[in-house]
Structure formats: C-alpha cells, structure tokens
C-alpha cells in the first residue's frame, strides 16, 4: 500500500542515492528517515576498498539520527536503490528491501522509541512503493530486553 509520506520519503532517498559512494558494486542505495517532528534524515551507501567495511544507506541514516540525538524519534524509513546509470541517474524497476543487518539496526531505534517503524520500499523508476512494518520484516527480533535492559 502506498501513501504520500512513503512517496516523499522514497523521493528523498532517491536524491540521497545520487551521492552514493559505491564504486565497487555500482549499486546506489538511498534511505530517508522520518522523525516525529517531520524532520527527514537522509543516508546513502558508503563503500570501502576493503569491501566488507562498506556501510549501508539505512545504517548511515540511523547513525546520523543518533548524532542529532534523535534515534528514539524514528517513525518511518524510505529505501530505494538500483544500478548506477552512466548519466548519473539510478536504474531499477524493483523495490529494495533493507538487508538483515539494517533490519536489526532499525530495531534498535524502534525499541528506543517504543514504536514499530514503517518501512517504505520503493523502486528507482517510481513504479513500486510498498509499505511494511519493521515487525513484519524482522519478527521475533533480538533486542535490549533479551539483555535485561529496558
Ligand atoms: N546496501 C544498502 O545500502 N542497503 C541495503 O539494505 C542492502 C545493500 C548496499 C551495500 C552495498 O554498498 C550495495 O548496496 C550492494 O550490496
């Protein structure tokens, strides 16, 4: 199910993806967080010549929210990605879903805020916009309570 907030977030994510540092995979990913007061926090993937050190767009956006002291205020995230096109754009007609690690990192924000996070997954060409809840994408999540915290 699509909605206006999802479209706005995926559009911000697409804009962020233009700044992807992804010279190795040539796959650009953008993410945009929506905070409780309407603030949007973008992120993009940040690869490294030591490939395994690369950071995903979602994790970069969440780290930026944390720097601003806003990790507990994350309401939703929009994600989009696709192959870098020669002209500087991004090609892709498939919806991008967060990787397993990013789902777990999102769970930290969800737990802190005491709310499920809405996850909008879009395609770069704008043809697909799907709305999910983090709890659907990461059921039975491991979290602070399992450590006796919170
Ligand atoms: N990537 C993300 O940024 N987020 C995801 O959820 C999946 C994958 C990035 C990592 C790498 O830079 C590129 O996509 C190809 O795997």
mmCIF file of C-alpha atoms and ligand atoms in Angstrom:
data_model
loop_
_atom_site.group_PDB
_atom_site.id
_atom_site.type_symbol
_atom_site.label_atom_id
_atom_site.label_comp_id
_atom_site.label_asym_id
_atom_site.label_seq_id
_atom_site.Cartn_x
_atom_site.Cartn_y
_atom_site.Cartn_z
ATOM 1 C CA UNK A 1 0.000 0.000 0.000
ATOM 2 C CA UNK A 2 1.386 3.364 -0.997
ATOM 3 C CA UNK A 3 0.802 6.727 0.652
ATOM 4 C CA UNK A 4 2.005 10.321 0.497
ATOM 5 C CA UNK A 5 4.551 10.016 3.313
ATOM 6 C CA UNK A 6 6.032 6.974 1.630
ATOM 7 C CA UNK A 7 6.340 8.744 -1.704
ATOM 8 C CA UNK A 8 8.022 11.761 -0.071
ATOM 9 C CA UNK A 9 10.475 9.549 1.805
ATOM 10 C CA UNK A 10 11.363 7.475 -1.238
ATOM 11 C CA UNK A 11 11.883 10.675 -3.260
ATOM 12 C CA UNK A 12 14.317 11.920 -0.588
ATOM 13 C CA UNK A 13 16.014 8.525 -0.628
ATOM 14 C CA UNK A 14 16.409 8.721 -4.396
ATOM 15 C CA UNK A 15 18.005 12.141 -4.049
ATOM 16 C CA UNK A 16 20.395 10.822 -1.376
ATOM 17 C CA UNK A 17 21.309 7.851 -3.584
ATOM 18 C CA UNK A 18 22.828 10.277 -6.090
ATOM 19 C CA UNK A 19 25.616 10.777 -3.523
ATOM 20 C CA UNK A 20 26.264 7.072 -3.023
ATOM 21 C CA UNK A 21 29.911 6.158 -2.737
ATOM 22 C CA UNK A 22 29.553 2.810 -4.464
ATOM 23 C CA UNK A 23 32.391 2.468 -6.975
ATOM 24 C CA UNK A 24 32.747 -1.283 -6.307
ATOM 25 C CA UNK A 25 29.203 -2.589 -6.579
ATOM 26 C CA UNK A 26 27.961 0.282 -8.774
ATOM 27 C CA UNK A 27 24.693 -0.201 -6.855
ATOM 28 C CA UNK A 28 23.448 3.034 -5.295
ATOM 29 C CA UNK A 29 21.110 2.914 -2.299
ATOM 30 C CA UNK A 30 19.374 5.828 -0.649
ATOM 31 C CA UNK A 31 17.467 5.948 2.622
ATOM 32 C CA UNK A 32 15.439 8.679 4.311
ATOM 33 C CA UNK A 33 14.191 8.607 7.890
ATOM 34 C CA UNK A 34 11.063 10.443 9.001
ATOM 35 C CA UNK A 35 11.277 11.718 12.595
ATOM 36 C CA UNK A 36 8.402 12.560 14.932
ATOM 37 C CA UNK A 37 8.558 16.304 14.155
ATOM 38 C CA UNK A 38 8.692 15.837 10.369
ATOM 39 C CA UNK A 39 12.460 16.099 10.070
ATOM 40 C CA UNK A 40 13.903 13.948 7.279
ATOM 41 C CA UNK A 41 17.349 12.401 7.743
ATOM 42 C CA UNK A 42 18.980 11.016 4.582
ATOM 43 C CA UNK A 43 21.607 8.352 4.162
ATOM 44 C CA UNK A 44 23.372 6.630 1.313
ATOM 45 C CA UNK A 45 25.655 3.656 0.987
ATOM 46 C CA UNK A 46 29.317 4.269 1.667
ATOM 47 C CA UNK A 47 31.556 1.561 0.280
ATOM 48 C CA UNK A 48 35.193 0.883 1.036
ATOM 49 C CA UNK A 49 38.099 -0.599 -0.935
ATOM 50 C CA UNK A 50 38.139 -3.197 1.834
ATOM 51 C CA UNK A 51 34.705 -4.346 0.671
ATOM 52 C CA UNK A 52 33.459 -5.815 3.932
ATOM 53 C CA UNK A 53 33.762 -2.452 5.666
ATOM 54 C CA UNK A 54 31.067 -0.893 3.464
ATOM 55 C CA UNK A 55 28.133 0.780 5.181
ATOM 56 C CA UNK A 56 24.517 0.513 4.053
ATOM 57 C CA UNK A 57 22.360 3.566 3.402
ATOM 58 C CA UNK A 58 19.904 2.737 6.200
ATOM 59 C CA UNK A 59 22.652 2.355 8.798
ATOM 60 C CA UNK A 60 24.273 5.626 7.707
ATOM 61 C CA UNK A 61 20.928 7.456 8.080
ATOM 62 C CA UNK A 62 20.332 5.917 11.516
ATOM 63 C CA UNK A 63 23.827 6.910 12.656
ATOM 64 C CA UNK A 64 23.099 10.487 11.522
ATOM 65 C CA UNK A 65 19.847 10.490 13.513
ATOM 66 C CA UNK A 66 21.801 9.270 16.516
ATOM 67 C CA UNK A 67 24.366 12.069 16.138
ATOM 68 C CA UNK A 68 21.436 14.508 16.365
ATOM 69 C CA UNK A 69 20.153 12.724 19.476
ATOM 70 C CA UNK A 70 17.068 11.586 17.563
ATOM 71 C CA UNK A 71 17.366 7.809 17.402
ATOM 72 C CA UNK A 72 14.268 7.383 19.556
ATOM 73 C CA UNK A 73 12.231 9.627 17.221
ATOM 74 C CA UNK A 74 12.322 7.488 14.068
ATOM 75 C CA UNK A 75 8.799 6.919 12.734
ATOM 76 C CA UNK A 76 9.444 5.634 9.200
ATOM 77 C CA UNK A 77 12.141 4.966 6.629
ATOM 78 C CA UNK A 78 12.049 5.061 2.822
ATOM 79 C CA UNK A 79 14.533 2.994 0.833
ATOM 80 C CA UNK A 80 15.373 2.885 -2.841
ATOM 81 C CA UNK A 81 18.250 1.546 -4.887
ATOM 82 C CA UNK A 82 19.468 0.477 -8.281
ATOM 83 C CA UNK A 83 22.377 0.231 -10.657
ATOM 84 C CA UNK A 84 24.257 3.471 -11.256
ATOM 85 C CA UNK A 85 23.475 4.678 -14.763
ATOM 86 C CA UNK A 86 26.172 6.237 -16.997
ATOM 87 C CA UNK A 87 24.439 9.647 -16.939
ATOM 88 C CA UNK A 88 24.500 9.840 -13.120
ATOM 89 C CA UNK A 89 20.999 8.505 -12.509
ATOM 90 C CA UNK A 90 19.886 5.242 -10.958
ATOM 91 C CA UNK A 91 18.218 2.441 -12.899
ATOM 92 C CA UNK A 92 15.883 -0.006 -11.246
ATOM 93 C CA UNK A 93 12.348 -1.274 -11.529
ATOM 94 C CA UNK A 94 12.429 -3.445 -8.398
ATOM 95 C CA UNK A 95 11.686 -2.475 -4.796
ATOM 96 C CA UNK A 96 14.696 -2.543 -2.479
ATOM 97 C CA UNK A 97 14.296 -4.074 0.975
ATOM 98 C CA UNK A 98 16.674 -3.485 3.898
ATOM 99 C CA UNK A 99 19.320 -6.152 4.428
ATOM 100 C CA UNK A 100 19.242 -8.263 7.568
ATOM 101 C CA UNK A 101 21.832 -6.179 9.377
ATOM 102 C CA UNK A 102 19.921 -2.959 8.655
ATOM 103 C CA UNK A 103 16.699 -4.527 9.964
ATOM 104 C CA UNK A 104 18.488 -5.271 13.216
ATOM 105 C CA UNK A 105 19.913 -1.727 13.396
ATOM 106 C CA UNK A 106 16.412 -0.326 12.708
ATOM 107 C CA UNK A 107 15.147 -2.450 15.589
ATOM 108 C CA UNK A 108 17.388 -0.554 17.983
ATOM 109 C CA UNK A 109 15.639 2.714 17.026
ATOM 110 C CA UNK A 110 12.206 1.060 17.184
ATOM 111 C CA UNK A 111 12.917 -0.277 20.656
ATOM 112 C CA UNK A 112 14.237 3.048 21.937
ATOM 113 C CA UNK A 113 11.212 4.887 20.592
ATOM 114 C CA UNK A 114 8.747 2.265 21.753
ATOM 115 C CA UNK A 115 7.129 2.096 18.298
ATOM 116 C CA UNK A 116 7.119 -0.129 15.258
ATOM 117 C CA UNK A 117 8.861 1.585 12.314
ATOM 118 C CA UNK A 118 7.113 1.878 8.944
ATOM 119 C CA UNK A 119 9.402 0.717 6.131
ATOM 120 C CA UNK A 120 8.628 2.033 2.630
ATOM 121 C CA UNK A 121 10.388 0.112 -0.112
ATOM 122 C CA UNK A 122 10.467 1.771 -3.499
ATOM 123 C CA UNK A 123 11.850 1.222 -6.947
ATOM 124 C CA UNK A 124 14.142 3.791 -8.549
ATOM 125 C CA UNK A 125 11.792 4.247 -11.503
ATOM 126 C CA UNK A 126 8.918 5.136 -9.158
ATOM 127 C CA UNK A 127 6.720 2.261 -10.326
ATOM 128 C CA UNK A 128 6.696 0.406 -6.986
ATOM 129 C CA UNK A 129 6.080 1.676 -3.462
ATOM 130 C CA UNK A 130 5.388 -0.849 -0.721
ATOM 131 C CA UNK A 131 4.573 -0.190 2.932
ATOM 132 C CA UNK A 132 5.667 -2.618 5.607
ATOM 133 C CA UNK A 133 6.235 -2.649 9.338
ATOM 134 C CA UNK A 134 9.648 -3.497 10.744
ATOM 135 C CA UNK A 135 7.992 -6.175 12.897
ATOM 136 C CA UNK A 136 6.890 -7.962 9.691
ATOM 137 C CA UNK A 137 10.392 -7.784 8.210
ATOM 138 C CA UNK A 138 12.141 -8.781 11.451
ATOM 139 C CA UNK A 139 9.805 -10.959 13.521
ATOM 140 C CA UNK A 140 10.961 -12.207 16.918
ATOM 141 C CA UNK A 141 13.700 -9.563 16.975
ATOM 142 C CA UNK A 142 16.575 -9.765 19.400
ATOM 143 C CA UNK A 143 16.655 -6.565 21.419
ATOM 144 C CA UNK A 144 17.601 -4.836 24.652
ATOM 145 C CA UNK A 145 15.055 -6.833 26.669
ATOM 146 C CA UNK A 146 16.986 -10.008 25.853
ATOM 147 C CA UNK A 147 19.916 -8.460 27.679
ATOM 148 C CA UNK A 148 17.721 -7.476 30.591
ATOM 149 C CA UNK A 149 17.839 -3.826 29.529
ATOM 150 C CA UNK A 150 14.830 -1.553 29.185
HETATM 151 N N1 LIG B 1 23.083 -1.878 0.511
HETATM 152 C C1 LIG B 1 22.466 -0.909 1.251
HETATM 153 O O1 LIG B 1 22.919 0.245 1.296
HETATM 154 N N2 LIG B 1 21.376 -1.254 1.958
HETATM 155 C C2 LIG B 1 20.812 -2.489 1.969
HETATM 156 O O2 LIG B 1 19.860 -2.726 2.710
HETATM 157 C C3 LIG B 1 21.327 -3.538 1.073
HETATM 158 C C4 LIG B 1 22.618 -3.240 0.405
HETATM 159 C C5 LIG B 1 24.297 -1.528 -0.248
HETATM 160 C C6 LIG B 1 25.549 -2.149 0.270
HETATM 161 C C7 LIG B 1 26.448 -2.107 -0.955
HETATM 162 O O3 LIG B 1 27.083 -0.823 -0.984
HETATM 163 C C8 LIG B 1 25.478 -2.197 -2.130
HETATM 164 O O4 LIG B 1 24.181 -1.951 -1.602
HETATM 165 C C9 LIG B 1 25.493 -3.531 -2.831
HETATM 166 O O5 LIG B 1 25.326 -4.566 -1.920
#
